[in-house]
mmCIF file with all atom_site columns, C-alpha atoms in Angstrom:
data_model
loop_
_atom_site.group_PDB
_atom_site.id
_atom_site.type_symbol
_atom_site.label_atom_id
_atom_site.label_alt_id
_atom_site.label_comp_id
_atom_site.label_asym_id
_atom_site.label_entity_id
_atom_site.label_seq_id
_atom_site.pdbx_PDB_ins_code
_atom_site.Cartn_x
_atom_site.Cartn_y
_atom_site.Cartn_z
_atom_site.occupancy
_atom_site.B_iso_or_equiv
_atom_site.pdbx_formal_charge
_atom_site.auth_seq_id
_atom_site.auth_comp_id
_atom_site.auth_asym_id
_atom_site.auth_atom_id
_atom_site.pdbx_PDB_model_num
ATOM 1   C CA . MET A 1 1   ? 0.000   0.000   0.000   1.00 0.00 ? 1   MET A CA 1
ATOM 2   C CA . GLU A 1 2   ? 1.384   3.379   -0.994  1.00 0.00 ? 2   GLU A CA 1
ATOM 3   C CA . VAL A 1 3   ? 1.115   6.426   1.232   1.00 0.00 ? 3   VAL A CA 1
ATOM 4   C CA . LEU A 1 4   ? 1.654   9.910   -0.157  1.00 0.00 ? 4   LEU A CA 1
ATOM 5   C CA . LEU A 1 5   ? 3.234   12.371  2.286   1.00 0.00 ? 5   LEU A CA 1
ATOM 6   C CA . VAL A 1 6   ? 2.985   16.070  1.433   1.00 0.00 ? 6   VAL A CA 1
ATOM 7   C CA . GLY A 1 7   ? 2.679   19.436  3.140   1.00 0.00 ? 7   GLY A CA 1
ATOM 8   C CA . PRO A 1 8   ? 3.978   23.009  3.219   1.00 0.00 ? 8   PRO A CA 1
ATOM 9   C CA . SER A 1 9   ? 7.652   23.915  3.360   1.00 0.00 ? 9   SER A CA 1
ATOM 10  C CA . ARG A 1 10  ? 9.408   22.944  6.603   1.00 0.00 ? 10  ARG A CA 1
ATOM 11  C CA . SER A 1 11  ? 6.290   21.444  8.136   1.00 0.00 ? 11  SER A CA 1
ATOM 12  C CA . GLY A 1 12  ? 8.348   18.468  9.344   1.00 0.00 ? 12  GLY A CA 1
ATOM 13  C CA . LYS A 1 13  ? 7.569   15.862  6.694   1.00 0.00 ? 13  LYS A CA 1
ATOM 14  C CA . THR A 1 14  ? 11.096  14.439  6.469   1.00 0.00 ? 14  THR A CA 1
ATOM 15  C CA . VAL A 1 15  ? 11.545  14.293  10.237  1.00 0.00 ? 15  VAL A CA 1
ATOM 16  C CA . LEU A 1 16  ? 8.148   12.606  10.617  1.00 0.00 ? 16  LEU A CA 1
ATOM 17  C CA . LEU A 1 17  ? 8.987   9.981   8.019   1.00 0.00 ? 17  LEU A CA 1
ATOM 18  C CA . SER A 1 18  ? 12.371  9.354   9.660   1.00 0.00 ? 18  SER A CA 1
ATOM 19  C CA . ARG A 1 19  ? 10.666  9.025   13.038  1.00 0.00 ? 19  ARG A CA 1
ATOM 20  C CA . LEU A 1 20  ? 8.177   6.475   11.726  1.00 0.00 ? 20  LEU A CA 1
ATOM 21  C CA . LYS A 1 21  ? 10.989  4.517   10.063  1.00 0.00 ? 21  LYS A CA 1
ATOM 22  C CA . SER A 1 22  ? 13.002  4.581   13.288  1.00 0.00 ? 22  SER A CA 1
ATOM 23  C CA . MET A 1 23  ? 10.027  3.248   15.239  1.00 0.00 ? 23  MET A CA 1
ATOM 24  C CA . CYS A 1 24  ? 9.553   0.424   12.730  1.00 0.00 ? 24  CYS A CA 1
ATOM 25  C CA . GLU A 1 25  ? 13.215  -0.538  12.937  1.00 0.00 ? 25  GLU A CA 1
ATOM 26  C CA . PHE A 1 26  ? 13.108  -0.500  16.716  1.00 0.00 ? 26  PHE A CA 1
ATOM 27  C CA . GLU A 1 27  ? 10.054  -2.755  16.727  1.00 0.00 ? 27  GLU A CA 1
ATOM 28  C CA . GLY A 1 28  ? 11.670  -5.134  14.229  1.00 0.00 ? 28  GLY A CA 1
ATOM 29  C CA . LYS A 1 29  ? 14.885  -5.449  16.221  1.00 0.00 ? 29  LYS A CA 1
ATOM 30  C CA . LYS A 1 30  ? 12.934  -5.996  19.407  1.00 0.00 ? 30  LYS A CA 1
ATOM 31  C CA . HIS A 1 31  ? 11.122  -8.951  17.899  1.00 0.00 ? 31  HIS A CA 1
ATOM 32  C CA . ARG A 1 32  ? 14.181  -10.418 16.181  1.00 0.00 ? 32  ARG A CA 1
ATOM 33  C CA . ARG A 1 33  ? 16.294  -10.376 19.308  1.00 0.00 ? 33  ARG A CA 1
ATOM 34  C CA . LYS A 1 34  ? 13.372  -11.423 21.519  1.00 0.00 ? 34  LYS A CA 1
ATOM 35  C CA . ARG A 1 35  ? 14.392  -9.223  24.353  1.00 0.00 ? 35  ARG A CA 1
ATOM 36  C CA . SER A 1 36  ? 13.358  -5.867  25.746  1.00 0.00 ? 36  SER A CA 1
ATOM 37  C CA . TRP A 1 37  ? 15.334  -2.756  24.925  1.00 0.00 ? 37  TRP A CA 1
ATOM 38  C CA . MET A 1 38  ? 15.875  0.079   27.308  1.00 0.00 ? 38  MET A CA 1
ATOM 39  C CA . GLY A 1 39  ? 14.123  3.282   26.388  1.00 0.00 ? 39  GLY A CA 1
ATOM 40  C CA . SER A 1 40  ? 11.383  3.931   23.902  1.00 0.00 ? 40  SER A CA 1
ATOM 41  C CA . PRO A 1 41  ? 11.381  4.409   20.107  1.00 0.00 ? 41  PRO A CA 1
ATOM 42  C CA . ARG A 1 42  ? 9.274   7.476   20.657  1.00 0.00 ? 42  ARG A CA 1
ATOM 43  C CA . SER A 1 43  ? 12.206  9.241   22.257  1.00 0.00 ? 43  SER A CA 1
ATOM 44  C CA . LYS A 1 44  ? 15.182  7.479   20.643  1.00 0.00 ? 44  LYS A CA 1
ATOM 45  C CA . PRO A 1 45  ? 17.525  9.526   18.409  1.00 0.00 ? 45  PRO A CA 1
ATOM 46  C CA . LEU A 1 46  ? 16.867  9.451   14.674  1.00 0.00 ? 46  LEU A CA 1
ATOM 47  C CA . GLY A 1 47  ? 20.258  7.946   13.896  1.00 0.00 ? 47  GLY A CA 1
ATOM 48  C CA . THR A 1 48  ? 22.131  10.052  11.353  1.00 0.00 ? 48  THR A CA 1
ATOM 49  C CA . THR A 1 49  ? 19.030  11.971  10.305  1.00 0.00 ? 49  THR A CA 1
ATOM 50  C CA . PRO A 1 50  ? 19.271  15.563  11.573  1.00 0.00 ? 50  PRO A CA 1
ATOM 51  C CA . LEU A 1 51  ? 16.277  17.131  13.278  1.00 0.00 ? 51  LEU A CA 1
ATOM 52  C CA . ASN A 1 52  ? 16.515  19.991  10.778  1.00 0.00 ? 52  ASN A CA 1
ATOM 53  C CA . PRO A 1 53  ? 17.252  18.151  7.527   1.00 0.00 ? 53  PRO A CA 1
ATOM 54  C CA . GLY A 1 54  ? 16.215  20.996  5.244   1.00 0.00 ? 54  GLY A CA 1
ATOM 55  C CA . GLU A 1 55  ? 13.646  20.999  2.491   1.00 0.00 ? 55  GLU A CA 1
ATOM 56  C CA . THR A 1 56  ? 13.161  17.824  0.452   1.00 0.00 ? 56  THR A CA 1
ATOM 57  C CA . CYS A 1 57  ? 13.533  19.055  -3.119  1.00 0.00 ? 57  CYS A CA 1
ATOM 58  C CA . GLY A 1 58  ? 12.512  15.823  -4.830  1.00 0.00 ? 58  GLY A CA 1
ATOM 59  C CA . ILE A 1 59  ? 11.000  12.520  -3.790  1.00 0.00 ? 59  ILE A CA 1
ATOM 60  C CA . ASP A 1 60  ? 11.949  10.224  -0.936  1.00 0.00 ? 60  ASP A CA 1
ATOM 61  C CA . PHE A 1 61  ? 10.747  6.663   -0.389  1.00 0.00 ? 61  PHE A CA 1
ATOM 62  C CA . LYS A 1 62  ? 10.705  4.586   2.751   1.00 0.00 ? 62  LYS A CA 1
ATOM 63  C CA . GLU A 1 63  ? 9.338   1.103   3.350   1.00 0.00 ? 63  GLU A CA 1
ATOM 64  C CA . LEU A 1 64  ? 7.608   0.727   6.706   1.00 0.00 ? 64  LEU A CA 1
ATOM 65  C CA . SER A 1 65  ? 6.904   -2.641  8.284   1.00 0.00 ? 65  SER A CA 1
ATOM 66  C CA . TYR A 1 66  ? 5.271   -2.585  11.698  1.00 0.00 ? 66  TYR A CA 1
ATOM 67  C CA . LYS A 1 67  ? 3.407   -5.329  13.537  1.00 0.00 ? 67  LYS A CA 1
ATOM 68  C CA . GLY A 1 68  ? 2.564   -7.170  10.339  1.00 0.00 ? 68  GLY A CA 1
ATOM 69  C CA . GLY A 1 69  ? 1.494   -4.111  8.368   1.00 0.00 ? 69  GLY A CA 1
ATOM 70  C CA . ASN A 1 70  ? 3.491   -2.996  5.326   1.00 0.00 ? 70  ASN A CA 1
ATOM 71  C CA . LEU A 1 71  ? 3.532   0.474   3.821   1.00 0.00 ? 71  LEU A CA 1
ATOM 72  C CA . ARG A 1 72  ? 5.495   2.279   1.139   1.00 0.00 ? 72  ARG A CA 1
ATOM 73  C CA . VAL A 1 73  ? 5.663   5.979   1.932   1.00 0.00 ? 73  VAL A CA 1
ATOM 74  C CA . ARG A 1 74  ? 6.442   8.474   -0.803  1.00 0.00 ? 74  ARG A CA 1
ATOM 75  C CA . GLU A 1 75  ? 7.394   11.940  0.429   1.00 0.00 ? 75  GLU A CA 1
ATOM 76  C CA . VAL A 1 76  ? 7.066   14.589  -2.265  1.00 0.00 ? 76  VAL A CA 1
ATOM 77  C CA . GLY A 1 77  ? 8.787   17.822  -1.306  1.00 0.00 ? 77  GLY A CA 1
ATOM 78  C CA . TYR A 1 78  ? 7.175   21.238  -1.233  1.00 0.00 ? 78  TYR A CA 1
ATOM 79  C CA . PRO A 1 79  ? 9.212   22.521  -4.221  1.00 0.00 ? 79  PRO A CA 1
ATOM 80  C CA . MET A 1 80  ? 7.261   19.911  -6.255  1.00 0.00 ? 80  MET A CA 1
ATOM 81  C CA . ARG A 1 81  ? 3.877   21.163  -5.012  1.00 0.00 ? 81  ARG A CA 1
ATOM 82  C CA . ASP A 1 82  ? 2.634   21.746  -8.555  1.00 0.00 ? 82  ASP A CA 1
ATOM 83  C CA . CYS A 1 83  ? 3.233   18.027  -9.195  1.00 0.00 ? 83  CYS A CA 1
ATOM 84  C CA . TRP A 1 84  ? 1.557   16.608  -6.088  1.00 0.00 ? 84  TRP A CA 1
ATOM 85  C CA . HIS A 1 85  ? -1.564  15.792  -8.078  1.00 0.00 ? 85  HIS A CA 1
ATOM 86  C CA . ASP A 1 86  ? 0.476   13.499  -10.330 1.00 0.00 ? 86  ASP A CA 1
ATOM 87  C CA . PHE A 1 87  ? 0.790   11.063  -7.424  1.00 0.00 ? 87  PHE A CA 1
ATOM 88  C CA . TYR A 1 88  ? -2.817  11.041  -6.209  1.00 0.00 ? 88  TYR A CA 1
ATOM 89  C CA . GLU A 1 89  ? -3.940  8.264   -8.546  1.00 0.00 ? 89  GLU A CA 1
ATOM 90  C CA . THR A 1 90  ? -1.370  5.716   -7.354  1.00 0.00 ? 90  THR A CA 1
ATOM 91  C CA . CYS A 1 91  ? -1.557  6.460   -3.623  1.00 0.00 ? 91  CYS A CA 1
ATOM 92  C CA . SER A 1 92  ? -3.944  4.693   -1.249  1.00 0.00 ? 92  SER A CA 1
ATOM 93  C CA . ILE A 1 93  ? -3.615  7.122   1.687   1.00 0.00 ? 93  ILE A CA 1
ATOM 94  C CA . LEU A 1 94  ? -2.737  10.807  1.857   1.00 0.00 ? 94  LEU A CA 1
ATOM 95  C CA . ILE A 1 95  ? -0.872  12.298  4.829   1.00 0.00 ? 95  ILE A CA 1
ATOM 96  C CA . PHE A 1 96  ? -0.864  16.097  4.908   1.00 0.00 ? 96  PHE A CA 1
ATOM 97  C CA . VAL A 1 97  ? 1.566   17.599  7.452   1.00 0.00 ? 97  VAL A CA 1
ATOM 98  C CA . ILE A 1 98  ? 1.173   21.115  8.851   1.00 0.00 ? 98  ILE A CA 1
ATOM 99  C CA . ASP A 1 99  ? 3.421   23.080  11.208  1.00 0.00 ? 99  ASP A CA 1
ATOM 100 C CA . ILE A 1 100 ? 0.954   24.567  13.687  1.00 0.00 ? 100 ILE A CA 1
ATOM 101 C CA . SER A 1 101 ? 3.652   26.803  15.150  1.00 0.00 ? 101 SER A CA 1
ATOM 102 C CA . ASP A 1 102 ? 3.716   28.755  11.880  1.00 0.00 ? 102 ASP A CA 1
ATOM 103 C CA . ARG A 1 103 ? 0.485   30.744  11.659  1.00 0.00 ? 103 ARG A CA 1
ATOM 104 C CA . TYR A 1 104 ? 1.467   32.127  8.251   1.00 0.00 ? 104 TYR A CA 1
ATOM 105 C CA . GLN A 1 105 ? 1.456   28.586  6.905   1.00 0.00 ? 105 GLN A CA 1
ATOM 106 C CA . ILE A 1 106 ? -2.171  27.808  7.768   1.00 0.00 ? 106 ILE A CA 1
ATOM 107 C CA . ALA A 1 107 ? -3.968  29.815  5.063   1.00 0.00 ? 107 ALA A CA 1
ATOM 108 C CA . PRO A 1 108 ? -2.045  28.458  2.058   1.00 0.00 ? 108 PRO A CA 1
ATOM 109 C CA . ALA A 1 109 ? -2.039  24.986  3.643   1.00 0.00 ? 109 ALA A CA 1
ATOM 110 C CA . SER A 1 110 ? -5.832  25.074  3.778   1.00 0.00 ? 110 SER A CA 1
ATOM 111 C CA . SER A 1 111 ? -6.003  25.807  0.057   1.00 0.00 ? 111 SER A CA 1
ATOM 112 C CA . TRP A 1 112 ? -3.554  23.027  -0.841  1.00 0.00 ? 112 TRP A CA 1
ATOM 113 C CA . LEU A 1 113 ? -5.349  20.547  1.417   1.00 0.00 ? 113 LEU A CA 1
ATOM 114 C CA . PHE A 1 114 ? -8.688  21.343  -0.223  1.00 0.00 ? 114 PHE A CA 1
ATOM 115 C CA . ASP A 1 115 ? -7.125  20.918  -3.662  1.00 0.00 ? 115 ASP A CA 1
ATOM 116 C CA . ALA A 1 116 ? -6.028  17.431  -2.639  1.00 0.00 ? 116 ALA A CA 1
ATOM 117 C CA . VAL A 1 117 ? -9.249  16.389  -0.902  1.00 0.00 ? 117 VAL A CA 1
ATOM 118 C CA . TYR A 1 118 ? -11.458 17.435  -3.819  1.00 0.00 ? 118 TYR A CA 1
ATOM 119 C CA . HIS A 1 119 ? -9.201  16.080  -6.556  1.00 0.00 ? 119 HIS A CA 1
ATOM 120 C CA . LYS A 1 120 ? -10.884 13.380  -8.658  1.00 0.00 ? 120 LYS A CA 1
ATOM 121 C CA . ASP A 1 121 ? -8.107  10.867  -7.940  1.00 0.00 ? 121 ASP A CA 1
ATOM 122 C CA . MET A 1 122 ? -8.419  11.254  -4.155  1.00 0.00 ? 122 MET A CA 1
ATOM 123 C CA . GLN A 1 123 ? -12.099 10.427  -3.811  1.00 0.00 ? 123 GLN A CA 1
ATOM 124 C CA . LYS A 1 124 ? -12.948 7.714   -1.244  1.00 0.00 ? 124 LYS A CA 1
ATOM 125 C CA . LYS A 1 125 ? -9.327  7.557   -0.081  1.00 0.00 ? 125 LYS A CA 1
ATOM 126 C CA . PRO A 1 126 ? -8.301  8.068   3.576   1.00 0.00 ? 126 PRO A CA 1
ATOM 127 C CA . ILE A 1 127 ? -7.046  11.553  4.410   1.00 0.00 ? 127 ILE A CA 1
ATOM 128 C CA . ILE A 1 128 ? -4.797  12.001  7.448   1.00 0.00 ? 128 ILE A CA 1
ATOM 129 C CA . VAL A 1 129 ? -4.019  15.519  8.648   1.00 0.00 ? 129 VAL A CA 1
ATOM 130 C CA . VAL A 1 130 ? -0.970  15.700  10.920  1.00 0.00 ? 130 VAL A CA 1
ATOM 131 C CA . LEU A 1 131 ? -0.619  18.798  13.089  1.00 0.00 ? 131 LEU A CA 1
ATOM 132 C CA . ASN A 1 132 ? 3.104   18.826  13.809  1.00 0.00 ? 132 ASN A CA 1
ATOM 133 C CA . LYS A 1 133 ? 5.364   20.664  16.293  1.00 0.00 ? 133 LYS A CA 1
ATOM 134 C CA . ILE A 1 134 ? 2.913   20.635  19.192  1.00 0.00 ? 134 ILE A CA 1
ATOM 135 C CA . ASP A 1 135 ? 5.876   20.929  21.561  1.00 0.00 ? 135 ASP A CA 1
ATOM 136 C CA . LEU A 1 136 ? 6.615   24.530  20.634  1.00 0.00 ? 136 LEU A CA 1
ATOM 137 C CA . PRO A 1 137 ? 5.347   27.205  23.049  1.00 0.00 ? 137 PRO A CA 1
ATOM 138 C CA . TYR A 1 138 ? 4.113   29.558  20.338  1.00 0.00 ? 138 TYR A CA 1
ATOM 139 C CA . LEU A 1 139 ? 1.909   27.095  18.464  1.00 0.00 ? 139 LEU A CA 1
ATOM 140 C CA . MET A 1 140 ? -1.607  28.031  17.417  1.00 0.00 ? 140 MET A CA 1
ATOM 141 C CA . ALA A 1 141 ? -4.530  26.667  19.405  1.00 0.00 ? 141 ALA A CA 1
ATOM 142 C CA . VAL A 1 142 ? -5.649  23.388  17.832  1.00 0.00 ? 142 VAL A CA 1
ATOM 143 C CA . ASP A 1 143 ? -9.293  24.553  17.804  1.00 0.00 ? 143 ASP A CA 1
ATOM 144 C CA . ASP A 1 144 ? -8.267  27.584  15.754  1.00 0.00 ? 144 ASP A CA 1
ATOM 145 C CA . VAL A 1 145 ? -6.302  25.430  13.326  1.00 0.00 ? 145 VAL A CA 1
ATOM 146 C CA . VAL A 1 146 ? -9.254  23.059  12.962  1.00 0.00 ? 146 VAL A CA 1
ATOM 147 C CA . GLU A 1 147 ? -11.538 25.962  12.124  1.00 0.00 ? 147 GLU A CA 1
ATOM 148 C CA . LEU A 1 148 ? -9.133  27.648  9.712   1.00 0.00 ? 148 LEU A CA 1
ATOM 149 C CA . LEU A 1 149 ? -8.441  24.390  7.879   1.00 0.00 ? 149 LEU A CA 1
ATOM 150 C CA . GLN A 1 150 ? -12.176 23.597  7.812   1.00 0.00 ? 150 GLN A CA 1
ATOM 151 C CA . LEU A 1 151 ? -11.476 20.048  8.925   1.00 0.00 ? 151 LEU A CA 1
ATOM 152 C CA . GLU A 1 152 ? -15.115 19.483  9.812   1.00 0.00 ? 152 GLU A CA 1
ATOM 153 C CA . LYS A 1 153 ? -16.104 20.167  6.207   1.00 0.00 ? 153 LYS A CA 1
ATOM 154 C CA . ILE A 1 154 ? -13.367 17.866  4.943   1.00 0.00 ? 154 ILE A CA 1
ATOM 155 C CA . ALA A 1 155 ? -14.437 15.075  7.296   1.00 0.00 ? 155 ALA A CA 1
ATOM 156 C CA . CYS A 1 156 ? -17.969 15.247  5.924   1.00 0.00 ? 156 CYS A CA 1
ATOM 157 C CA . HIS A 1 157 ? -16.793 15.375  2.309   1.00 0.00 ? 157 HIS A CA 1
ATOM 158 C CA . VAL A 1 158 ? -14.589 12.279  2.506   1.00 0.00 ? 158 VAL A CA 1
ATOM 159 C CA . ASN A 1 159 ? -17.367 10.403  4.306   1.00 0.00 ? 159 ASN A CA 1
ATOM 160 C CA . PRO A 1 160 ? -20.376 11.024  2.006   1.00 0.00 ? 160 PRO A CA 1
ATOM 161 C CA . LYS A 1 161 ? -22.464 8.368   3.765   1.00 0.00 ? 161 LYS A CA 1
ATOM 162 C CA . LEU A 1 162 ? -22.052 10.095  7.104   1.00 0.00 ? 162 LEU A CA 1
ATOM 163 C CA . ASP A 1 163 ? -25.262 10.120  9.126   1.00 0.00 ? 163 ASP A CA 1
ATOM 164 C CA . PRO A 1 164 ? -26.721 13.644  8.675   1.00 0.00 ? 164 PRO A CA 1
ATOM 165 C CA . THR A 1 165 ? -27.419 13.844  12.400  1.00 0.00 ? 165 THR A CA 1
ATOM 166 C CA . LEU A 1 166 ? -23.703 13.422  13.094  1.00 0.00 ? 166 LEU A CA 1
ATOM 167 C CA . ARG A 1 167 ? -22.863 16.333  10.813  1.00 0.00 ? 167 ARG A CA 1
ATOM 168 C CA . GLU A 1 168 ? -24.345 18.589  13.459  1.00 0.00 ? 168 GLU A CA 1
ATOM 169 C CA . GLU A 1 169 ? -22.131 17.200  16.204  1.00 0.00 ? 169 GLU A CA 1
ATOM 170 C CA . SER A 1 170 ? -19.225 19.192  17.628  1.00 0.00 ? 170 SER A CA 1
ATOM 171 C CA . ARG A 1 171 ? -16.061 19.476  15.529  1.00 0.00 ? 171 ARG A CA 1
ATOM 172 C CA . GLU A 1 172 ? -14.171 17.626  18.279  1.00 0.00 ? 172 GLU A CA 1
ATOM 173 C CA . LYS A 1 173 ? -16.278 14.530  17.653  1.00 0.00 ? 173 LYS A CA 1
ATOM 174 C CA . ILE A 1 174 ? -16.079 14.701  13.876  1.00 0.00 ? 174 ILE A CA 1
ATOM 175 C CA . ILE A 1 175 ? -12.286 14.901  13.793  1.00 0.00 ? 175 ILE A CA 1
ATOM 176 C CA . ASN A 1 176 ? -11.572 12.565  16.711  1.00 0.00 ? 176 ASN A CA 1
ATOM 177 C CA . VAL A 1 177 ? -9.749  9.434   15.558  1.00 0.00 ? 177 VAL A CA 1
ATOM 178 C CA . ASP A 1 178 ? -10.684 7.554   18.716  1.00 0.00 ? 178 ASP A CA 1
ATOM 179 C CA . ILE A 1 179 ? -14.393 7.361   17.939  1.00 0.00 ? 179 ILE A CA 1
ATOM 180 C CA . SER A 1 180 ? -15.588 3.818   18.635  1.00 0.00 ? 180 SER A CA 1
ATOM 181 C CA . GLY A 1 181 ? -18.068 1.414   17.105  1.00 0.00 ? 181 GLY A CA 1
ATOM 182 C CA . HIS A 1 182 ? -20.416 2.440   14.303  1.00 0.00 ? 182 HIS A CA 1
ATOM 183 C CA . GLU A 1 183 ? -19.368 6.068   14.417  1.00 0.00 ? 183 GLU A CA 1
ATOM 184 C CA . LYS A 1 184 ? -15.711 5.154   13.895  1.00 0.00 ? 184 LYS A CA 1
ATOM 185 C CA . LYS A 1 185 ? -16.637 3.415   10.636  1.00 0.00 ? 185 LYS A CA 1
ATOM 186 C CA . GLN A 1 186 ? -18.395 6.524   9.427   1.00 0.00 ? 186 GLN A CA 1
ATOM 187 C CA . PHE A 1 187 ? -15.257 8.601   10.053  1.00 0.00 ? 187 PHE A CA 1
ATOM 188 C CA . ALA A 1 188 ? -12.944 5.974   8.565   1.00 0.00 ? 188 ALA A CA 1
ATOM 189 C CA . ASN A 1 189 ? -11.734 8.138   5.677   1.00 0.00 ? 189 ASN A CA 1
ATOM 190 C CA . PHE A 1 190 ? -10.605 11.071  7.764   1.00 0.00 ? 190 PHE A CA 1
ATOM 191 C CA . SER A 1 191 ? -8.426  11.463  10.829  1.00 0.00 ? 191 SER A CA 1
ATOM 192 C CA . LYS A 1 192 ? -6.325  14.078  12.586  1.00 0.00 ? 192 LYS A CA 1
ATOM 193 C CA . PHE A 1 193 ? -3.196  13.575  14.699  1.00 0.00 ? 193 PHE A CA 1
ATOM 194 C CA . GLU A 1 194 ? -1.316  16.031  16.869  1.00 0.00 ? 194 GLU A CA 1
ATOM 195 C CA . VAL A 1 195 ? 2.368   15.108  16.994  1.00 0.00 ? 195 VAL A CA 1
ATOM 196 C CA . CYS A 1 196 ? 5.892   16.287  17.568  1.00 0.00 ? 196 CYS A CA 1
ATOM 197 C CA . ALA A 1 197 ? 7.972   14.429  14.993  1.00 0.00 ? 197 ALA A CA 1
ATOM 198 C CA . ALA A 1 198 ? 11.232  15.619  16.566  1.00 0.00 ? 198 ALA A CA 1
ATOM 199 C CA . THR A 1 199 ? 10.534  13.940  19.932  1.00 0.00 ? 199 THR A CA 1
ATOM 200 C CA . GLY A 1 200 ? 8.127   11.258  18.731  1.00 0.00 ? 200 GLY A CA 1
ATOM 201 C CA . GLN A 1 201 ? 5.190   12.494  20.782  1.00 0.00 ? 201 GLN A CA 1
ATOM 202 C CA . GLY A 1 202 ? 1.973   11.188  19.222  1.00 0.00 ? 202 GLY A CA 1
ATOM 203 C CA . CYS A 1 203 ? 3.803   9.332   16.444  1.00 0.00 ? 203 CYS A CA 1
ATOM 204 C CA . GLU A 1 204 ? 3.164   5.848   17.791  1.00 0.00 ? 204 GLU A CA 1
ATOM 205 C CA . LYS A 1 205 ? -0.580  6.450   17.639  1.00 0.00 ? 205 LYS A CA 1
ATOM 206 C CA . LEU A 1 206 ? -0.242  7.622   14.034  1.00 0.00 ? 206 LEU A CA 1
ATOM 207 C CA . LEU A 1 207 ? 1.841   4.588   13.075  1.00 0.00 ? 207 LEU A CA 1
ATOM 208 C CA . GLU A 1 208 ? -0.638  2.202   14.683  1.00 0.00 ? 208 GLU A CA 1
ATOM 209 C CA . TYR A 1 209 ? -3.449  3.823   12.729  1.00 0.00 ? 209 TYR A CA 1
ATOM 210 C CA . LEU A 1 210 ? -1.530  3.581   9.455   1.00 0.00 ? 210 LEU A CA 1
ATOM 211 C CA . VAL A 1 211 ? -0.720  -0.108  9.777   1.00 0.00 ? 211 VAL A CA 1
ATOM 212 C CA . ASN A 1 212 ? -4.333  -0.863  10.630  1.00 0.00 ? 212 ASN A CA 1
ATOM 213 C CA . LEU A 1 213 ? -5.171  0.455   7.158   1.00 0.00 ? 213 LEU A CA 1
ATOM 214 C CA . ALA A 1 214 ? -2.399  -1.540  5.511   1.00 0.00 ? 214 ALA A CA 1
ATOM 215 C CA . PRO A 1 215 ? -2.530  -5.121  4.193   1.00 0.00 ? 215 PRO A CA 1
ATOM 216 C CA . ARG A 1 216 ? -1.066  -7.670  6.561   1.00 0.00 ? 216 ARG A CA 1
ATOM 217 C CA . SER A 1 217 ? 2.024   -9.735  5.745   1.00 0.00 ? 217 SER A CA 1
ATOM 218 C CA . SER A 1 218 ? 1.635   -13.474 5.369   1.00 0.00 ? 218 SER A CA 1
ATOM 219 C CA . SER A 1 219 ? 4.487   -14.273 7.785   1.00 0.00 ? 219 SER A CA 1
#
């Protein structure tokens, strides 16, 4: 299953992908060696990957294997924004990363996100919005970001069979990934995660969600 990872400049896409890869490697080594490691992959260093790697100018691929789920993540850098739509047809999941500490990024990000959500090749495909850099003290309030990005509208669009009565529920319920039972199925094509890719905060929850969407390995 292919995942397309995009977002504004310096939103943390490369660091997030490196974090997810690091967590997968940690999990794999833990199982292969059949012993517990000290520490947690959520807070382990990212190896040789710097926390400020700079803008990805082209395309980066990483294979993720975690708890039986297998994903191929394609990161397409911001300088290739005009070409993002070329990859919508072949992807199965879209991850859109936003730096919520950069209030000047929100308005253009909203436009680009809408372009992706309403593109003909993205219909009925899961959309994951990642609000990154929640560790920074000058981040925008999540409620404000949700409103400016119109995530409630997006959640309803990608779930056309959503019960009309649920459309009137609070935005917190519509964008909450932890909805259970029947309601969770109705919100299956949209989810939001608040993370700090640099420290790993919230990334394990995102990874678990991704692999639950992925096909399982036969081994």
